[in-house]
Amino acid sequence: MPTVMRQPSEVHLTEPIAPRPYPGCKVCAALVKEWVAVTEPASPQYSLKEAFRLVDEIKSHRADDEASAPAL
């Protein structure tokens, strides 16, 4: 019986969710500034892939900041 090759399904990326930087963190602020540039369609740096990478980096950095923050 011959094998039928199927075309891969088309994938559509959603708009990246706005990042939540750690308050007062300069690294998070710089990453958010980059995120704004790559999510602006008119920007030469526009890249949804890069936007998702930056959101993940901000989440990771925020988790590190929260873990090292003093308990309230």
Tab-separated table of N, CA and C in Angstrom:
chain	number	residue	atom	x	y	z
A	1	MET	N	0.843	-1.178	0.000
A	1	MET	CA	0.000	0.000	0.000
A	1	MET	C	0.890	1.244	0.000
A	2	PRO	N	0.645	2.190	-0.913
A	2	PRO	CA	1.493	3.383	-0.992
A	2	PRO	C	1.279	4.308	0.204
A	3	THR	N	2.339	4.975	0.576
A	3	THR	CA	2.283	5.942	1.676
A	3	THR	C	1.830	7.296	1.129
A	4	VAL	N	0.888	7.902	1.797
A	4	VAL	CA	0.396	9.217	1.384
A	4	VAL	C	1.124	10.277	2.204
A	5	MET	N	1.782	11.185	1.500
A	5	MET	CA	2.483	12.273	2.186
A	5	MET	C	1.517	13.439	2.356
A	6	ARG	N	1.416	13.944	3.552
A	6	ARG	CA	0.538	15.080	3.831
A	6	ARG	C	1.369	16.329	4.045
A	7	GLN	N	0.822	17.419	3.616
A	7	GLN	CA	1.481	18.698	3.836
A	7	GLN	C	1.357	19.066	5.313
A	8	PRO	N	2.400	19.633	5.900
A	8	PRO	CA	2.288	20.050	7.304
A	8	PRO	C	1.233	21.144	7.460
A	9	SER	N	0.608	21.149	8.596
A	9	SER	CA	-0.397	22.177	8.883
A	9	SER	C	0.279	23.527	9.073
A	10	GLU	N	-0.407	24.554	8.660
A	10	GLU	CA	0.109	25.899	8.834
A	10	GLU	C	-0.015	26.298	10.301
A	11	VAL	N	1.001	26.958	10.819
A	11	VAL	CA	1.017	27.380	12.218
A	11	VAL	C	0.929	28.902	12.272
A	12	HIS	N	0.055	29.401	13.126
A	12	HIS	CA	-0.076	30.846	13.317
A	12	HIS	C	0.277	31.177	14.761
A	13	LEU	N	1.243	32.060	14.923
A	13	LEU	CA	1.619	32.486	16.266
A	13	LEU	C	0.656	33.562	16.738
A	14	THR	N	0.311	33.499	18.000
A	14	THR	CA	-0.527	34.540	18.577
A	14	THR	C	0.362	35.722	18.951
A	15	GLU	N	-0.245	36.822	19.264
A	15	GLU	CA	0.528	37.970	19.737
A	15	GLU	C	1.135	37.608	21.090
A	16	PRO	N	2.408	37.933	21.306
A	16	PRO	CA	3.022	37.624	22.598
A	16	PRO	C	2.353	38.405	23.732
A	17	ILE	N	2.200	37.747	24.842
A	17	ILE	CA	1.610	38.377	26.022
A	17	ILE	C	2.615	39.379	26.578
A	18	ALA	N	2.131	40.533	26.973
A	18	ALA	CA	3.014	41.566	27.517
A	18	ALA	C	3.748	41.037	28.748
A	19	PRO	N	5.047	41.253	28.810
A	19	PRO	CA	5.824	40.766	29.951
A	19	PRO	C	5.514	41.533	31.230
A	20	ARG	N	5.783	40.878	32.364
A	20	ARG	CA	5.606	41.511	33.678
A	20	ARG	C	6.975	41.603	34.345
A	21	PRO	N	7.690	42.717	34.154
A	21	PRO	CA	9.019	42.849	34.750
A	21	PRO	C	8.947	43.012	36.263
A	22	TYR	N	10.031	42.659	36.920
A	22	TYR	CA	10.127	42.846	38.366
A	22	TYR	C	10.258	44.346	38.626
A	23	PRO	N	9.444	44.903	39.525
A	23	PRO	CA	9.486	46.352	39.788
A	23	PRO	C	10.877	46.822	40.231
A	24	GLY	N	11.359	47.860	39.581
A	24	GLY	CA	12.639	48.453	39.955
A	24	GLY	C	13.868	47.748	39.418
A	25	CYS	N	13.690	46.669	38.655
A	25	CYS	CA	14.835	45.911	38.130
A	25	CYS	C	15.286	46.521	36.804
A	26	LYS	N	16.548	46.925	36.736
A	26	LYS	CA	17.071	47.554	35.523
A	26	LYS	C	17.220	46.552	34.381
A	27	VAL	N	17.545	45.306	34.706
A	27	VAL	CA	17.671	44.273	33.667
A	27	VAL	C	16.306	44.015	33.033
A	28	CYS	N	15.287	43.857	33.873
A	28	CYS	CA	13.927	43.647	33.361
A	28	CYS	C	13.487	44.836	32.508
A	29	ALA	N	13.804	46.044	32.956
A	29	ALA	CA	13.420	47.247	32.206
A	29	ALA	C	14.079	47.262	30.826
A	30	ALA	N	15.340	46.863	30.760
A	30	ALA	CA	16.042	46.815	29.474
A	30	ALA	C	15.436	45.748	28.561
A	31	LEU	N	15.078	44.606	29.139
A	31	LEU	CA	14.456	43.543	28.343
A	31	LEU	C	13.088	43.971	27.819
A	32	VAL	N	12.327	44.691	28.632
A	32	VAL	CA	11.018	45.187	28.189
A	32	VAL	C	11.198	46.198	27.057
A	33	LYS	N	12.225	47.032	27.150
A	33	LYS	CA	12.492	48.006	26.088
A	33	LYS	C	12.774	47.278	24.765
A	34	GLU	N	13.552	46.193	24.837
A	34	GLU	CA	13.802	45.376	23.644
A	34	GLU	C	12.508	44.758	23.134
A	35	TRP	N	11.681	44.253	24.072
A	35	TRP	CA	10.414	43.610	23.706
A	35	TRP	C	9.521	44.589	22.951
A	36	VAL	N	9.455	45.829	23.426
A	36	VAL	CA	8.630	46.844	22.760
A	36	VAL	C	9.115	47.041	21.320
A	37	ALA	N	10.425	47.082	21.115
A	37	ALA	CA	10.979	47.288	19.772
A	37	ALA	C	10.646	46.128	18.836
A	38	VAL	N	10.734	44.899	19.327
A	38	VAL	CA	10.506	43.745	18.442
A	38	VAL	C	9.028	43.432	18.233
A	39	THR	N	8.140	44.040	19.017
A	39	THR	CA	6.710	43.796	18.820
A	39	THR	C	6.036	44.905	18.019
A	40	GLU	N	6.773	45.925	17.668
A	40	GLU	CA	6.223	47.024	16.860
A	40	GLU	C	6.356	46.654	15.377
A	41	PRO	N	5.227	46.405	14.688
A	41	PRO	CA	5.299	45.975	13.286
A	41	PRO	C	6.087	46.916	12.368
A	42	ALA	N	6.119	48.199	12.658
A	42	ALA	CA	6.853	49.150	11.817
A	42	ALA	C	8.358	49.147	12.096
A	43	SER	N	8.771	48.472	13.153
A	43	SER	CA	10.177	48.450	13.548
A	43	SER	C	10.985	47.502	12.655
A	44	PRO	N	12.224	47.884	12.308
A	44	PRO	CA	13.074	46.972	11.531
A	44	PRO	C	13.446	45.713	12.326
A	45	GLN	N	13.348	45.780	13.663
A	45	GLN	CA	13.664	44.617	14.499
A	45	GLN	C	12.463	43.707	14.718
A	46	TYR	N	11.309	44.009	14.120
A	46	TYR	CA	10.074	43.255	14.350
A	46	TYR	C	10.304	41.755	14.183
A	47	SER	N	9.984	40.993	15.236
A	47	SER	CA	10.138	39.539	15.213
A	47	SER	C	9.332	38.945	16.359
A	48	LEU	N	8.255	38.230	16.020
A	48	LEU	CA	7.457	37.598	17.070
A	48	LEU	C	8.258	36.511	17.784
A	49	LYS	N	9.123	35.838	17.050
A	49	LYS	CA	9.959	34.799	17.663
A	49	LYS	C	10.835	35.414	18.760
A	50	GLU	N	11.452	36.539	18.450
A	50	GLU	CA	12.292	37.231	19.433
A	50	GLU	C	11.451	37.753	20.590
A	51	ALA	N	10.232	38.198	20.302
A	51	ALA	CA	9.340	38.690	21.358
A	51	ALA	C	9.024	37.583	22.357
A	52	PHE	N	8.724	36.381	21.863
A	52	PHE	CA	8.448	35.260	22.759
A	52	PHE	C	9.690	34.902	23.577
A	53	ARG	N	10.874	34.952	22.939
A	53	ARG	CA	12.115	34.647	23.661
A	53	ARG	C	12.335	35.653	24.787
A	54	LEU	N	12.075	36.922	24.506
A	54	LEU	CA	12.256	37.960	25.523
A	54	LEU	C	11.267	37.799	26.673
A	55	VAL	N	10.018	37.442	26.367
A	55	VAL	CA	9.031	37.213	27.431
A	55	VAL	C	9.513	36.088	28.340
A	56	ASP	N	10.037	35.007	27.745
A	56	ASP	CA	10.554	33.901	28.558
A	56	ASP	C	11.738	34.344	29.411
A	57	GLU	N	12.614	35.158	28.826
A	57	GLU	CA	13.775	35.643	29.578
A	57	GLU	C	13.340	36.539	30.741
A	58	ILE	N	12.352	37.391	30.506
A	58	ILE	CA	11.849	38.267	31.572
A	58	ILE	C	11.206	37.436	32.675
A	59	LYS	N	10.415	36.422	32.299
A	59	LYS	CA	9.794	35.539	33.305
A	59	LYS	C	10.863	34.876	34.160
A	60	SER	N	11.891	34.360	33.503
A	60	SER	CA	12.972	33.677	34.217
A	60	SER	C	13.705	34.650	35.141
A	61	HIS	N	14.012	35.834	34.632
A	61	HIS	CA	14.732	36.819	35.440
A	61	HIS	C	13.872	37.288	36.608
A	62	ARG	N	12.577	37.481	36.370
A	62	ARG	CA	11.664	37.898	37.443
A	62	ARG	C	11.624	36.838	38.542
A	63	ALA	N	11.570	35.567	38.146
A	63	ALA	CA	11.540	34.482	39.131
A	63	ALA	C	12.803	34.505	39.987
A	64	ASP	N	13.952	34.764	39.356
A	64	ASP	CA	15.210	34.859	40.109
A	64	ASP	C	15.165	36.035	41.084
A	65	ASP	N	14.643	37.182	40.618
A	65	ASP	CA	14.546	38.367	41.481
A	65	ASP	C	13.607	38.113	42.654
A	66	GLU	N	12.465	37.478	42.378
A	66	GLU	CA	11.499	37.199	43.447
A	66	GLU	C	12.068	36.211	44.458
A	67	ALA	N	12.842	35.245	43.984
A	67	ALA	CA	13.426	34.251	44.879
A	67	ALA	C	14.461	34.880	45.812
A	68	SER	N	15.169	35.904	45.320
A	68	SER	CA	16.207	36.528	46.148
A	68	SER	C	15.699	37.738	46.936
A	69	ALA	N	14.449	38.116	46.725
A	69	ALA	CA	13.884	39.266	47.448
A	69	ALA	C	13.646	38.905	48.911
A	70	PRO	N	13.825	39.863	49.809
A	70	PRO	CA	13.566	39.579	51.228
A	70	PRO	C	12.078	39.315	51.462
A	71	ALA	N	11.804	38.439	52.400
A	71	ALA	CA	10.409	38.119	52.741
A	71	ALA	C	9.748	39.333	53.387
A	72	LEU	N	8.475	39.491	53.113
A	72	LEU	CA	7.742	40.623	53.709
A	72	LEU	C	7.210	40.267	55.069
